[in-house]
Amino acid sequence: MKGLRLLRWSGSVLSPRTRPCCFLHKYQYQYRAQPFNLFRLQSSAAVPTRTIPEPEDDTLPPDPTDYTLLPSPPPSRAHSSARLSALHARLVLPPRLPLETLARCLIDPSADVNPNFNNASLSILGHDLLGYYTSEAILCRYPRLPTEVTLAAVYAYCGSKTLAAITREWGVEVAAAPGGEVDPGFLQCARQEAGNASVNGTGTQLKDLSNLSEEVSTRPNPEQQMRGWRQGASSKTVYDDYFGDEIKRTETDYSERPELRQEDAQRKAERRVTLEQASTGFVRALMGAVYLHAGKKACYNFFKAHVLSRHLDVSRLFEFRQPTRDLSKLCAREGFESPVARMLSETGRKSRHPVFVVGVFAGKDKLGEGSGGSLDEARIRAAVGALKGWYLYSPLEVRVPSEATEGKPWEPVLVDGGEVVV
Amino acid sequence: MPVTALRTTSTAQNGVGAFILQCKRLDFHYCDQWGSSKGMNTFLCSPLIASFAKAHPQITIHISPRPNTHPIIRGTYINGREKVICVRNLEKEQILQKVELLRDANGEKVKRVKGGRVVGSLNEGVRGVWDPFHGGNKDILGDRIVIN
C-alpha cells in the first residue's frame, strides 16, 4: 500500500498563514469597509463606471497596525501571543507545526469567510483522518460489532460532542466576538444565538422563524427524506458520515454546483455556529495541520494520545429489543443448536425478592448466564450476555491497516458476516 | 430492528495518553512600598522565575503591581477555577514552593478522601461482584441445599 504524499500538494492549503510576510497590506484592502473594491487583482472585467465620492481625508493609506479592519487576527501576530504558544506547549505539538498554523486552526469559517485564513480546508482533512483512524481501530479491535454499534463507537471517540469536550479539556478559550484585534490564542467564531432567544421587539422565538429551517441533506431525494422515509442501517455506510449522520450540503457543494443554491433558497444567509461546531472544527483542523506539517507518524501519535486513549466501554452501547429472538437467529446462522434456557439456581421463589440464575445453552455449551428477579428477566439477561459475548469478540493481537504503510507486512484481519438480520 | 446503539461520549483519562497540565496561568502581584512584598520582589528579580517559566512553557505568566496590598499568586486552571495564595513576608525559596504547589494543583476544591486506600477505576473489576450463586460447590436437592 502506498502512502499519499500530501506534502507535495499541501502548498495551496498551507501557504498564506505559514509564511508571515508583508501579506497584511493586501489583505487589509480586501476587507476595507467600502462599497466595492478599488484594488482589482487579476480581473478582466470592465472597471465600474460609477464614480466614488472620495472623502477629502482619504489621502492617507489605512493604518497597517489597525487590526480592527480584519475579520480575524493576522498571522503576523501569532508569535506575540502568549496564550497561543502556551497552547502549543500544553499539547506537546511537534515543533515543525508553526504557531501561525495553530492560530489558523483556531479561526472558524464563521469568523473569517476567506478560505485562505480559516480552518475549513484543514478541518476537512482532519475529519477524514480522525474518522479513518477511529473506524479502523474499532473495526479491527471488535470485528463482529453490529453496524449501529460501530457507528456509535466511532461517534463516542471522535463525534462532535467528544471533540468539544477535548477542546474544553485542552484549555482553549473562546473569543466573545471574532476580530483582527483579538488575541490569536482564542477560538474565533461567530456564535449562534440561542434558539429560545426572542426576536427584537416581538415575542417570537428564533427557532420558530421559517428561515432557520434544517440544512439540506446530500442524500438522493432530500425533499422526500424530510417526509420521514425509512433509512436502513446499511444505507448509512453508503450515504452518511462516519457516525451514521446525514451529510449536509456545504459551501463547497454550492460553489461547485450553483444551481443547488437556488433549490435551497431557504438557507440562512449568514452562517453562525454553535460552540460545539466551532470546537469540532478546531480539533479536526489541528489534526489535519499536524498531518501536513509533521507527517503521518506524528499525526497518528497525536491521535492516540488525545483521542484513542480516552475511555469507552463498548459493551454499554448495545440496546437490544428482543435478545432471545436475536440469539436463536444467530445460532441458526452459525450452525449451533438452537438455544435453550435452563435455570441454574434460585433462592426465595415465594419471597419478596427472589433471585433466579438462568443459563442459555446450545447443546452442551453454555453461551451466557444472567440473574434476575423473575424467570423471564433472568432469561433475557442470559440472552443479552450471550449476544454480547459473540459481538464483543476481540482478537488478541490487533493490527490496523494504516500500520501496513509503515513497512511491516500486512496480515489480514477477521472480516465477520455482521449482525443477524431479523 | 435487531440491535440499536446508544450514543455516548468517551471520557478523558488525563495522563493515560497525553498529559495536560491543569494550571494554565499564574498571576504574580507585588507592591513596591510594603515590606511584606520584599521576598516577592526578590523572587521576581531572581533567575528563579525565569527558570520556572522556561521549564513550564504551557503556563502563561503575568506579573503586575498591586499597590498597598500584600503580594499574592493566583493560579487559573483549565476547569475555570482559581486558586490564590498570599505570600506576605515569605522568602523567595518559600515562594517558589508555593508556585510549585499552584502548578501541581488541578483546580478542584480540596476534598478529604475518606477510607484510607481509595482506588477509583473506570473499568469493572476482573473478578466481578461476589454473589452467593457461584464459586462454592453447592447442590440443590429438592428444597435442601447441600454445601460440600
Coordinates of C-alpha atoms in Angstrom, one line a residue:
Chain A
M1 CA 0.0 0.0 0.0
K2 CA 1.4 3.3 -1.0
G3 CA 1.1 6.4 1.2
L4 CA -0.3 9.5 -0.2
R5 CA 2.2 12.3 -0.5
L6 CA 0.1 15.1 0.7
L7 CA 3.0 17.4 1.5
R8 CA 3.5 17.9 -2.2
W9 CA 0.2 19.4 -2.9
S10 CA -0.5 20.9 0.5
G11 CA 1.1 24.2 -0.5
S12 CA -2.2 25.6 -1.5
V13 CA -3.7 24.7 1.8
L14 CA -0.8 26.0 3.9
S15 CA 0.7 28.9 2.1
P16 CA -0.8 32.1 3.5
R17 CA -0.8 31.5 7.2
T18 CA 2.5 29.7 7.5
R19 CA 4.5 32.4 5.8
P20 CA 4.1 35.5 7.8
C21 CA 5.3 38.3 5.5
C22 CA 4.0 41.5 4.0
F23 CA 0.7 39.8 3.2
L24 CA -1.1 42.0 5.7
H25 CA -1.3 45.1 3.4
K26 CA -3.1 43.4 0.6
Y27 CA -5.4 41.6 3.0
Q28 CA -6.5 44.8 4.5
Y29 CA -7.5 46.4 1.3
Q30 CA -9.6 43.3 0.6
Y31 CA -11.5 43.8 3.7
R32 CA -11.9 47.6 3.9
A33 CA -15.3 48.8 4.7
Q34 CA -16.0 50.0 1.1
P35 CA -18.9 49.5 -1.2
F36 CA -16.7 47.7 -3.6
N37 CA -13.1 47.0 -4.3
L38 CA -10.8 49.7 -5.6
F39 CA -8.0 47.3 -6.0
R40 CA -8.9 44.7 -8.6
L41 CA -6.4 41.9 -8.7
Q42 CA -6.2 39.7 -11.8
S43 CA -9.6 40.8 -13.1
S44 CA -10.6 41.1 -16.7
A45 CA -13.9 42.7 -16.1
A46 CA -14.6 46.3 -17.0
V47 CA -13.9 49.0 -14.5
P48 CA -17.1 50.1 -12.7
T49 CA -18.2 53.3 -14.2
R50 CA -19.7 54.7 -11.0
T51 CA -17.7 57.5 -9.5
I52 CA -17.0 57.2 -5.9
P53 CA -17.4 60.4 -3.8
E54 CA -13.9 60.4 -2.3
P55 CA -13.7 61.9 1.2
E56 CA -11.0 64.6 1.5
D57 CA -9.1 62.9 4.2
D58 CA -8.7 59.6 2.3
T59 CA -5.3 60.5 1.0
L60 CA -3.6 58.6 3.8
P61 CA -3.3 54.9 3.5
P62 CA -5.0 52.9 6.2
D63 CA -3.0 52.3 9.3
P64 CA -1.3 48.9 8.9
T65 CA -1.5 48.3 12.6
D66 CA -5.2 48.8 12.9
Y67 CA -6.2 45.2 13.2
T68 CA -9.9 46.1 13.8
L69 CA -10.3 46.2 10.0
L70 CA -9.6 42.5 9.7
P71 CA -12.2 39.8 10.4
S72 CA -9.6 37.6 12.2
P73 CA -6.1 38.1 13.7
P74 CA -3.4 38.3 11.0
P75 CA -0.7 35.6 11.0
S76 CA 2.0 38.1 11.9
R77 CA 0.6 38.4 15.4
A78 CA 0.8 34.7 16.2
H79 CA 4.3 35.0 17.6
S80 CA 3.3 37.7 20.1
S81 CA 0.5 35.7 21.7
A82 CA 1.5 34.0 25.0
R83 CA -1.8 32.1 25.0
L84 CA -1.1 30.6 21.7
S85 CA 2.5 29.4 22.5
A86 CA 1.2 28.1 25.8
L87 CA -1.4 26.0 24.0
H88 CA 1.3 24.7 21.6
A89 CA 3.4 23.6 24.6
R90 CA 0.5 22.2 26.5
L91 CA -0.5 19.9 23.7
V92 CA 3.2 18.9 23.1
L93 CA 2.7 19.7 19.4
P94 CA 5.6 18.9 17.1
P95 CA 8.0 21.8 16.7
R96 CA 7.5 21.6 13.0
L97 CA 4.0 22.9 13.4
P98 CA 4.3 26.6 13.4
L99 CA 2.3 28.9 15.6
E100 CA 0.8 30.6 12.5
T101 CA -0.9 27.3 11.6
L102 CA -2.1 26.7 15.1
A103 CA -3.6 30.2 15.0
R104 CA -5.2 29.4 11.7
C105 CA -6.8 26.2 13.2
L106 CA -8.5 28.4 15.8
I107 CA -10.3 30.5 13.1
D108 CA -13.7 29.1 12.3
P109 CA -15.2 29.9 8.8
S110 CA -18.0 31.8 10.6
A111 CA -15.4 34.3 11.8
D112 CA -13.5 34.7 8.6
V113 CA -15.0 33.5 5.3
N114 CA -11.8 33.7 3.4
P115 CA -10.7 30.1 2.8
N116 CA -7.0 31.2 2.9
F117 CA -7.3 32.3 6.5
N118 CA -9.9 30.0 8.1
N119 CA -9.6 26.4 9.2
A120 CA -12.1 24.9 6.7
S121 CA -9.6 23.1 4.5
L122 CA -7.6 21.7 7.4
S123 CA -10.8 20.7 9.1
I124 CA -11.9 18.6 6.1
L125 CA -8.6 16.7 6.1
G126 CA -8.6 16.3 9.9
H127 CA -12.1 14.9 9.8
D128 CA -11.2 12.3 7.3
L129 CA -8.1 11.3 9.3
L130 CA -10.0 11.1 12.6
G131 CA -12.7 9.0 11.0
Y132 CA -10.3 6.7 9.3
Y133 CA -8.1 6.1 12.3
T134 CA -11.0 5.6 14.7
S135 CA -13.1 3.3 12.5
E136 CA -10.1 1.1 11.6
A137 CA -9.2 0.9 15.3
I138 CA -12.8 -0.1 16.3
L139 CA -13.3 -2.5 13.3
C140 CA -10.1 -4.3 13.9
R141 CA -10.5 -4.5 17.7
Y142 CA -14.1 -5.6 17.6
P143 CA -14.6 -7.2 14.2
R144 CA -18.1 -8.6 15.0
L145 CA -19.8 -5.4 16.2
P146 CA -23.1 -4.6 14.6
T147 CA -23.1 -1.6 12.2
E148 CA -25.2 0.6 14.5
V149 CA -22.9 0.0 17.4
T150 CA -19.8 0.6 15.3
L151 CA -21.1 3.9 14.2
A152 CA -22.0 4.8 17.8
A153 CA -18.5 3.8 19.0
V154 CA -16.9 6.0 16.3
Y155 CA -19.1 8.8 17.4
A156 CA -18.1 8.3 21.0
Y157 CA -14.4 8.7 20.1
C158 CA -14.5 11.5 17.6
G159 CA -18.0 12.8 17.4
S160 CA -18.8 16.5 17.8
K161 CA -19.6 16.2 21.5
T162 CA -16.4 14.5 22.3
L163 CA -14.3 16.9 20.2
A164 CA -16.0 19.8 22.0
A165 CA -15.1 18.2 25.3
I166 CA -11.5 17.7 24.1
T167 CA -11.3 21.4 23.3
R168 CA -12.5 22.3 26.8
E169 CA -10.0 19.9 28.4
W170 CA -7.2 21.4 26.4
G171 CA -8.0 24.8 28.0
V172 CA -8.9 26.6 24.8
E173 CA -11.0 29.7 25.4
V174 CA -13.5 31.2 23.1
A175 CA -13.4 34.9 22.0
A176 CA -16.5 36.8 22.8
A177 CA -16.6 38.1 19.3
P178 CA -14.1 37.4 16.5
G179 CA -12.0 40.2 15.1
G180 CA -8.5 41.2 14.0
E181 CA -7.6 42.8 17.3
V182 CA -8.4 39.7 19.4
D183 CA -5.6 37.6 20.8
P184 CA -4.9 34.8 18.3
G185 CA -4.9 32.2 21.1
F186 CA -8.7 32.4 21.4
L187 CA -11.1 30.3 19.3
Q188 CA -12.6 32.7 16.9
C189 CA -16.2 32.0 15.8
A190 CA -19.4 33.9 15.3
R191 CA -21.8 32.4 17.9
Q192 CA -25.3 31.4 17.0
E193 CA -28.0 32.9 19.1
A194 CA -29.8 30.6 21.4
G195 CA -33.0 29.1 19.8
N196 CA -35.2 30.3 22.6
A197 CA -33.9 33.9 22.3
S198 CA -36.7 36.2 21.1
V199 CA -36.5 38.3 18.0
N200 CA -36.2 42.1 18.8
G201 CA -39.4 43.6 19.9
T202 CA -41.5 40.5 19.2
G203 CA -42.5 37.6 21.3
T204 CA -41.4 35.2 18.6
Q205 CA -38.6 32.8 19.4
L206 CA -35.8 32.4 16.9
K207 CA -36.4 28.7 16.4
D208 CA -39.9 29.4 15.2
L209 CA -38.7 31.5 12.2
S210 CA -39.0 29.9 8.9
N211 CA -35.6 30.9 7.5
L212 CA -33.9 28.8 10.2
S213 CA -35.0 25.6 8.6
E214 CA -32.9 22.5 8.5
E215 CA -30.0 22.3 6.2
V216 CA -30.5 20.1 3.2
S217 CA -29.2 16.5 3.1
T218 CA -26.8 15.3 0.3
R219 CA -28.8 12.0 0.1
P220 CA -30.8 11.5 -3.1
N221 CA -34.3 12.9 -3.0
P222 CA -33.7 15.1 0.1
E223 CA -37.2 16.5 -0.1
Q224 CA -38.6 13.0 0.3
Q225 CA -36.2 12.2 3.2
M226 CA -37.9 15.0 5.1
R227 CA -41.2 13.2 4.8
G228 CA -40.0 10.5 7.1
W229 CA -38.7 7.9 4.7
R230 CA -37.1 5.0 6.5
Q231 CA -33.4 4.8 6.3
G232 CA -31.8 1.4 6.7
A233 CA -28.7 0.7 8.7
S234 CA -26.7 -0.5 5.6
S235 CA -27.6 2.7 3.6
K236 CA -25.8 4.7 6.4
T237 CA -22.5 3.1 5.3
V238 CA -23.0 4.3 1.8
Y239 CA -24.6 7.8 2.1
D240 CA -23.7 9.1 5.5
D241 CA -20.7 10.2 7.5
Y242 CA -18.6 8.2 10.0
F243 CA -21.2 8.4 12.7
G244 CA -24.2 7.4 10.6
D245 CA -25.5 11.1 10.4
E246 CA -26.7 12.6 7.2
I247 CA -24.2 14.8 5.4
K248 CA -25.5 18.3 4.8
R249 CA -24.7 20.4 1.8
T250 CA -21.8 22.7 2.4
E251 CA -20.5 25.9 0.8
T252 CA -18.1 23.7 -1.3
D253 CA -21.1 21.9 -2.8
Y254 CA -22.8 25.2 -3.6
S255 CA -19.7 26.7 -5.2
E256 CA -19.3 23.6 -7.4
R257 CA -22.9 23.3 -8.3
P258 CA -24.5 26.8 -8.0
E259 CA -27.9 25.5 -9.1
L260 CA -28.2 23.8 -5.8
R261 CA -28.3 27.1 -4.0
Q262 CA -31.5 28.2 -5.8
E263 CA -33.1 25.0 -4.7
D264 CA -32.2 25.7 -1.1
A265 CA -33.4 29.3 -1.1
Q266 CA -34.5 29.0 2.4
R267 CA -30.9 28.6 3.7
K268 CA -29.7 31.2 6.1
A269 CA -27.7 34.0 4.5
E270 CA -25.3 34.4 7.4
R271 CA -23.6 31.4 8.8
R272 CA -23.3 31.3 12.6
V273 CA -22.2 28.3 14.5
T274 CA -22.6 26.8 18.0
L275 CA -19.7 26.4 20.3
E276 CA -19.7 22.7 19.7
Q277 CA -19.4 23.1 16.0
A278 CA -16.6 25.6 16.3
S279 CA -14.7 23.3 18.8
T280 CA -15.2 20.3 16.5
G281 CA -13.7 22.3 13.6
F282 CA -10.7 23.3 15.6
V283 CA -9.7 19.8 16.8
R284 CA -10.2 18.4 13.2
A285 CA -8.2 21.3 11.8
L286 CA -5.4 20.7 14.3
M287 CA -5.3 17.0 13.3
G288 CA -5.0 18.0 9.7
A289 CA -2.3 20.6 10.4
V290 CA -0.2 18.0 12.4
Y291 CA -0.5 15.7 9.4
L292 CA 0.6 18.2 6.9
H293 CA 3.4 19.7 8.9
A294 CA 4.8 16.8 10.9
G295 CA 3.8 13.8 8.8
K296 CA 1.7 10.6 9.3
K297 CA 3.5 9.2 12.2
A298 CA 3.3 12.3 14.4
C299 CA -0.4 12.6 13.4
Y300 CA -1.1 9.0 14.5
N301 CA 0.7 9.5 17.8
F302 CA -1.3 12.7 18.3
F303 CA -4.5 10.8 17.6
K304 CA -3.5 8.0 20.0
A305 CA -2.5 10.4 22.8
H306 CA -5.6 12.6 22.6
V307 CA -8.4 10.5 21.2
L308 CA -7.9 6.8 21.3
S309 CA -6.6 6.9 24.9
R310 CA -10.0 8.1 26.1
H311 CA -12.1 5.5 27.9
L312 CA -15.1 3.9 26.3
D313 CA -17.0 0.8 27.5
V314 CA -18.3 -0.6 24.2
S315 CA -20.4 -3.2 25.9
R316 CA -22.6 -0.4 27.2
L317 CA -23.6 0.8 23.8
F318 CA -25.9 -2.0 22.9
E319 CA -29.7 -1.7 23.1
F320 CA -31.5 -5.0 22.4
R321 CA -35.2 -5.2 21.6
Q322 CA -35.7 -8.9 21.5
P323 CA -32.5 -10.6 22.5
T324 CA -33.9 -14.1 22.8
R325 CA -35.1 -13.9 19.2
D326 CA -31.8 -12.4 18.0
L327 CA -29.9 -15.2 19.8
S328 CA -31.9 -18.0 18.2
K329 CA -31.4 -16.4 14.8
L330 CA -27.7 -16.1 15.4
C331 CA -27.4 -19.7 16.5
A332 CA -29.3 -20.8 13.3
R333 CA -26.9 -18.7 11.2
E334 CA -23.8 -20.0 12.8
G335 CA -24.9 -23.6 12.8
F336 CA -25.2 -24.0 16.6
E337 CA -28.0 -26.0 18.1
S338 CA -31.0 -23.8 19.0
P339 CA -30.5 -22.1 22.4
V340 CA -32.3 -23.4 25.4
A341 CA -32.6 -21.5 28.7
R342 CA -32.1 -23.6 31.8
M343 CA -32.3 -22.5 35.4
L344 CA -29.0 -22.9 37.3
S345 CA -30.0 -21.8 40.8
E346 CA -32.6 -19.9 42.6
T347 CA -33.5 -18.5 46.0
G348 CA -36.6 -17.3 47.7
R349 CA -39.1 -18.1 45.0
K350 CA -42.0 -17.3 47.3
S351 CA -40.3 -14.4 48.9
R352 CA -40.4 -10.7 48.1
H353 CA -37.1 -10.6 46.4
P354 CA -36.5 -13.9 44.6
V355 CA -33.3 -14.4 42.6
F356 CA -33.0 -16.7 39.6
V357 CA -29.9 -17.6 37.8
V358 CA -30.5 -18.8 34.2
G359 CA -28.1 -20.1 31.7
V360 CA -28.6 -20.2 27.9
F361 CA -27.3 -23.4 26.4
A362 CA -26.7 -24.5 22.8
G363 CA -26.4 -28.3 23.2
K364 CA -23.9 -28.8 26.0
D365 CA -22.2 -25.4 25.6
K366 CA -23.2 -22.6 27.9
L367 CA -23.5 -19.4 25.8
G368 CA -24.4 -17.0 28.5
E369 CA -25.7 -16.6 32.0
G370 CA -27.9 -14.0 33.8
S371 CA -29.6 -13.4 37.0
G372 CA -32.8 -11.5 37.7
G373 CA -35.9 -11.1 39.9
S374 CA -38.1 -13.2 37.7
L375 CA -37.5 -16.1 35.4
D376 CA -38.1 -14.0 32.3
E377 CA -35.8 -11.3 33.4
A378 CA -33.0 -13.8 34.1
R379 CA -33.6 -15.5 30.7
I380 CA -33.4 -12.2 28.8
R381 CA -30.3 -11.2 30.7
A382 CA -28.7 -14.5 29.8
A383 CA -29.5 -14.0 26.1
V384 CA -28.1 -10.5 26.2
G385 CA -24.9 -11.8 27.9
A386 CA -24.6 -14.5 25.2
L387 CA -25.1 -11.9 22.3
K388 CA -22.6 -9.6 23.8
G389 CA -20.1 -12.4 24.2
W390 CA -20.4 -13.0 20.5
Y391 CA -20.4 -9.4 19.2
L392 CA -17.6 -8.2 21.5
Y393 CA -15.1 -10.9 20.4
S394 CA -11.7 -9.2 20.2
P395 CA -8.6 -10.8 18.7
L396 CA -5.5 -11.0 21.0
E397 CA -3.2 -9.1 18.6
V398 CA -4.9 -6.1 17.0
R399 CA -3.3 -4.7 13.8
V400 CA -4.8 -1.9 11.8
P401 CA -4.4 -1.3 8.1
S402 CA -2.7 2.1 8.5
E403 CA 0.3 0.2 10.0
A404 CA 0.8 -1.6 6.7
T405 CA 2.1 1.5 5.1
E406 CA 5.0 1.7 7.6
G407 CA 6.9 -1.2 6.1
K408 CA 5.5 -4.1 8.2
P409 CA 4.0 -6.9 6.2
W410 CA 0.2 -6.9 6.4
E411 CA -1.7 -9.8 7.8
P412 CA -5.4 -9.9 7.0
V413 CA -7.8 -9.4 9.9
L414 CA -11.1 -11.2 10.5
V415 CA -14.0 -9.9 8.5
D416 CA -17.2 -11.0 10.1
G417 CA -20.6 -11.7 8.5
G418 CA -22.1 -8.8 10.5
E419 CA -25.1 -8.8 12.8
V420 CA -28.1 -11.0 12.3
V421 CA -30.9 -9.7 10.2
V422 CA -34.2 -10.3 11.8
Chain B
M1 CA -34.9 -4.0 14.4
P2 CA -32.3 -6.4 15.8
V3 CA -30.0 -4.2 17.8
T4 CA -29.7 -0.4 18.1
A5 CA -27.0 1.6 19.8
L6 CA -26.8 4.3 22.4
R7 CA -24.8 7.4 21.7
T8 CA -22.4 8.5 24.4
T9 CA -19.0 10.2 24.6
S10 CA -15.8 8.7 25.7
T11 CA -14.3 10.0 28.9
A12 CA -10.9 11.6 29.3
Q13 CA -8.2 10.0 31.3
N14 CA -5.6 12.6 31.7
G15 CA -2.1 11.1 31.7
V16 CA -3.1 7.8 30.0
G17 CA -2.3 9.1 26.6
A18 CA -1.3 12.8 26.7
F19 CA -0.9 14.6 30.0
I20 CA -2.4 18.1 30.1
L21 CA -1.1 20.3 32.9
Q22 CA -4.2 21.7 34.5
C23 CA -2.6 25.0 35.6
K24 CA -2.7 27.4 32.6
R25 CA -2.0 30.8 34.1
L26 CA -0.1 32.2 37.0
D27 CA -0.5 35.9 38.1
F28 CA 2.1 37.4 40.4
H29 CA 1.1 40.6 42.2
Y30 CA 3.6 42.7 44.1
C31 CA 3.8 46.0 45.9
D32 CA 6.8 48.4 45.7
Q33 CA 6.1 50.1 49.1
W34 CA 5.0 47.5 51.6
G35 CA 7.6 45.4 53.4
S36 CA 5.6 42.2 53.1
S37 CA 6.4 42.2 49.4
K38 CA 10.2 42.1 50.0
G39 CA 10.5 38.4 49.3
M40 CA 8.2 38.6 46.3
N41 CA 10.2 41.4 44.8
T42 CA 13.5 39.5 45.3
F43 CA 11.8 36.4 43.7
L44 CA 10.6 38.4 40.7
C45 CA 14.1 39.8 40.2
S46 CA 15.9 36.5 40.7
P47 CA 16.6 33.8 38.0
L48 CA 14.1 31.5 39.8
I49 CA 11.1 32.9 38.0
A50 CA 12.8 32.9 34.6
S51 CA 13.9 29.3 35.0
F52 CA 10.4 28.3 36.2
A53 CA 8.9 30.0 33.1
K54 CA 11.3 28.3 30.8
A55 CA 10.6 24.9 32.4
H56 CA 6.8 25.3 32.0
P57 CA 6.0 26.8 28.6
Q58 CA 2.4 25.6 29.0
I59 CA 1.8 28.2 31.8
T60 CA 1.4 31.8 30.9
I61 CA 2.9 34.1 33.5
H62 CA 1.6 37.5 34.2
I63 CA 3.4 39.9 36.6
S64 CA 1.6 43.1 37.7
P65 CA 1.8 45.6 40.6
R66 CA -1.0 45.7 43.1
P67 CA -0.1 48.7 45.3
N68 CA -0.7 48.9 49.0
T69 CA -1.7 45.2 49.5
H70 CA 0.1 42.0 50.4
P71 CA 1.6 40.1 47.5
I72 CA -0.4 37.2 46.1
I73 CA 0.0 34.5 43.5
R74 CA -3.1 33.5 41.6
G75 CA -3.3 30.2 39.6
T76 CA -6.0 29.8 36.9
Y77 CA -7.0 26.3 35.9
I78 CA -8.5 24.5 32.9
N79 CA -11.7 23.7 34.8
G80 CA -12.3 27.5 35.2
R81 CA -11.5 27.8 38.9
E82 CA -8.8 29.9 40.5
K83 CA -6.5 29.3 43.5
V84 CA -5.0 32.2 45.3
I85 CA -2.1 32.1 47.8
C86 CA -1.0 35.1 49.8
V87 CA 2.8 35.2 50.1
R88 CA 3.3 38.0 52.5
N89 CA 6.6 38.0 54.4
L90 CA 7.8 34.9 52.6
E91 CA 11.4 34.3 51.3
K92 CA 11.9 33.6 47.7
E93 CA 12.6 29.9 48.2
Q94 CA 9.3 29.7 50.1
I95 CA 7.5 31.5 47.3
L96 CA 8.9 29.0 44.8
Q97 CA 7.4 26.2 46.9
K98 CA 4.0 28.0 46.7
V99 CA 4.4 28.4 43.0
E100 CA 5.1 24.7 42.6
L101 CA 2.1 23.9 44.8
L102 CA -0.1 26.0 42.4
R103 CA 1.5 24.3 39.4
D104 CA 0.7 20.8 40.7
A105 CA -2.9 21.6 41.7
N106 CA -5.7 20.6 39.4
G107 CA -8.0 23.5 40.4
E108 CA -10.6 21.3 42.1
K109 CA -11.8 22.2 45.6
V110 CA -9.6 20.4 48.2
K111 CA -11.6 17.5 49.4
R112 CA -10.9 14.9 52.0
V113 CA -10.5 11.4 50.6
K114 CA -12.1 9.2 53.2
G115 CA -11.5 5.5 53.7
G116 CA -7.7 5.1 53.6
R117 CA -6.8 3.3 50.4
V118 CA -9.3 4.6 47.9
V119 CA -8.8 3.4 44.3
G120 CA -11.0 4.7 41.6
S121 CA -11.2 3.0 38.2
L122 CA -13.4 3.3 35.2
N123 CA -13.1 -0.4 34.4
E124 CA -15.1 -3.2 36.0
G125 CA -13.4 -5.5 38.4
V126 CA -11.9 -8.5 36.7
R127 CA -13.4 -10.9 39.4
G128 CA -16.8 -9.3 39.3
V129 CA -19.1 -8.8 42.3
W130 CA -19.5 -11.6 44.7
D131 CA -22.8 -13.4 44.7
P132 CA -24.0 -16.5 46.5
F133 CA -24.8 -18.5 43.4
H134 CA -21.3 -19.0 42.1
G135 CA -18.0 -20.3 43.3
G136 CA -18.9 -22.7 46.1
N137 CA -19.8 -26.3 45.3
K138 CA -23.5 -26.4 46.0
D139 CA -26.0 -28.9 45.0
I140 CA -29.7 -28.2 45.1
L141 CA -31.7 -31.3 46.1
G142 CA -35.3 -30.5 46.4
D143 CA -35.6 -27.7 48.9
R144 CA -32.4 -28.7 50.7
I145 CA -29.1 -27.0 49.9
V146 CA -26.0 -29.3 50.4
I147 CA -22.8 -27.4 50.7
N148 CA -19.8 -29.7 50.1

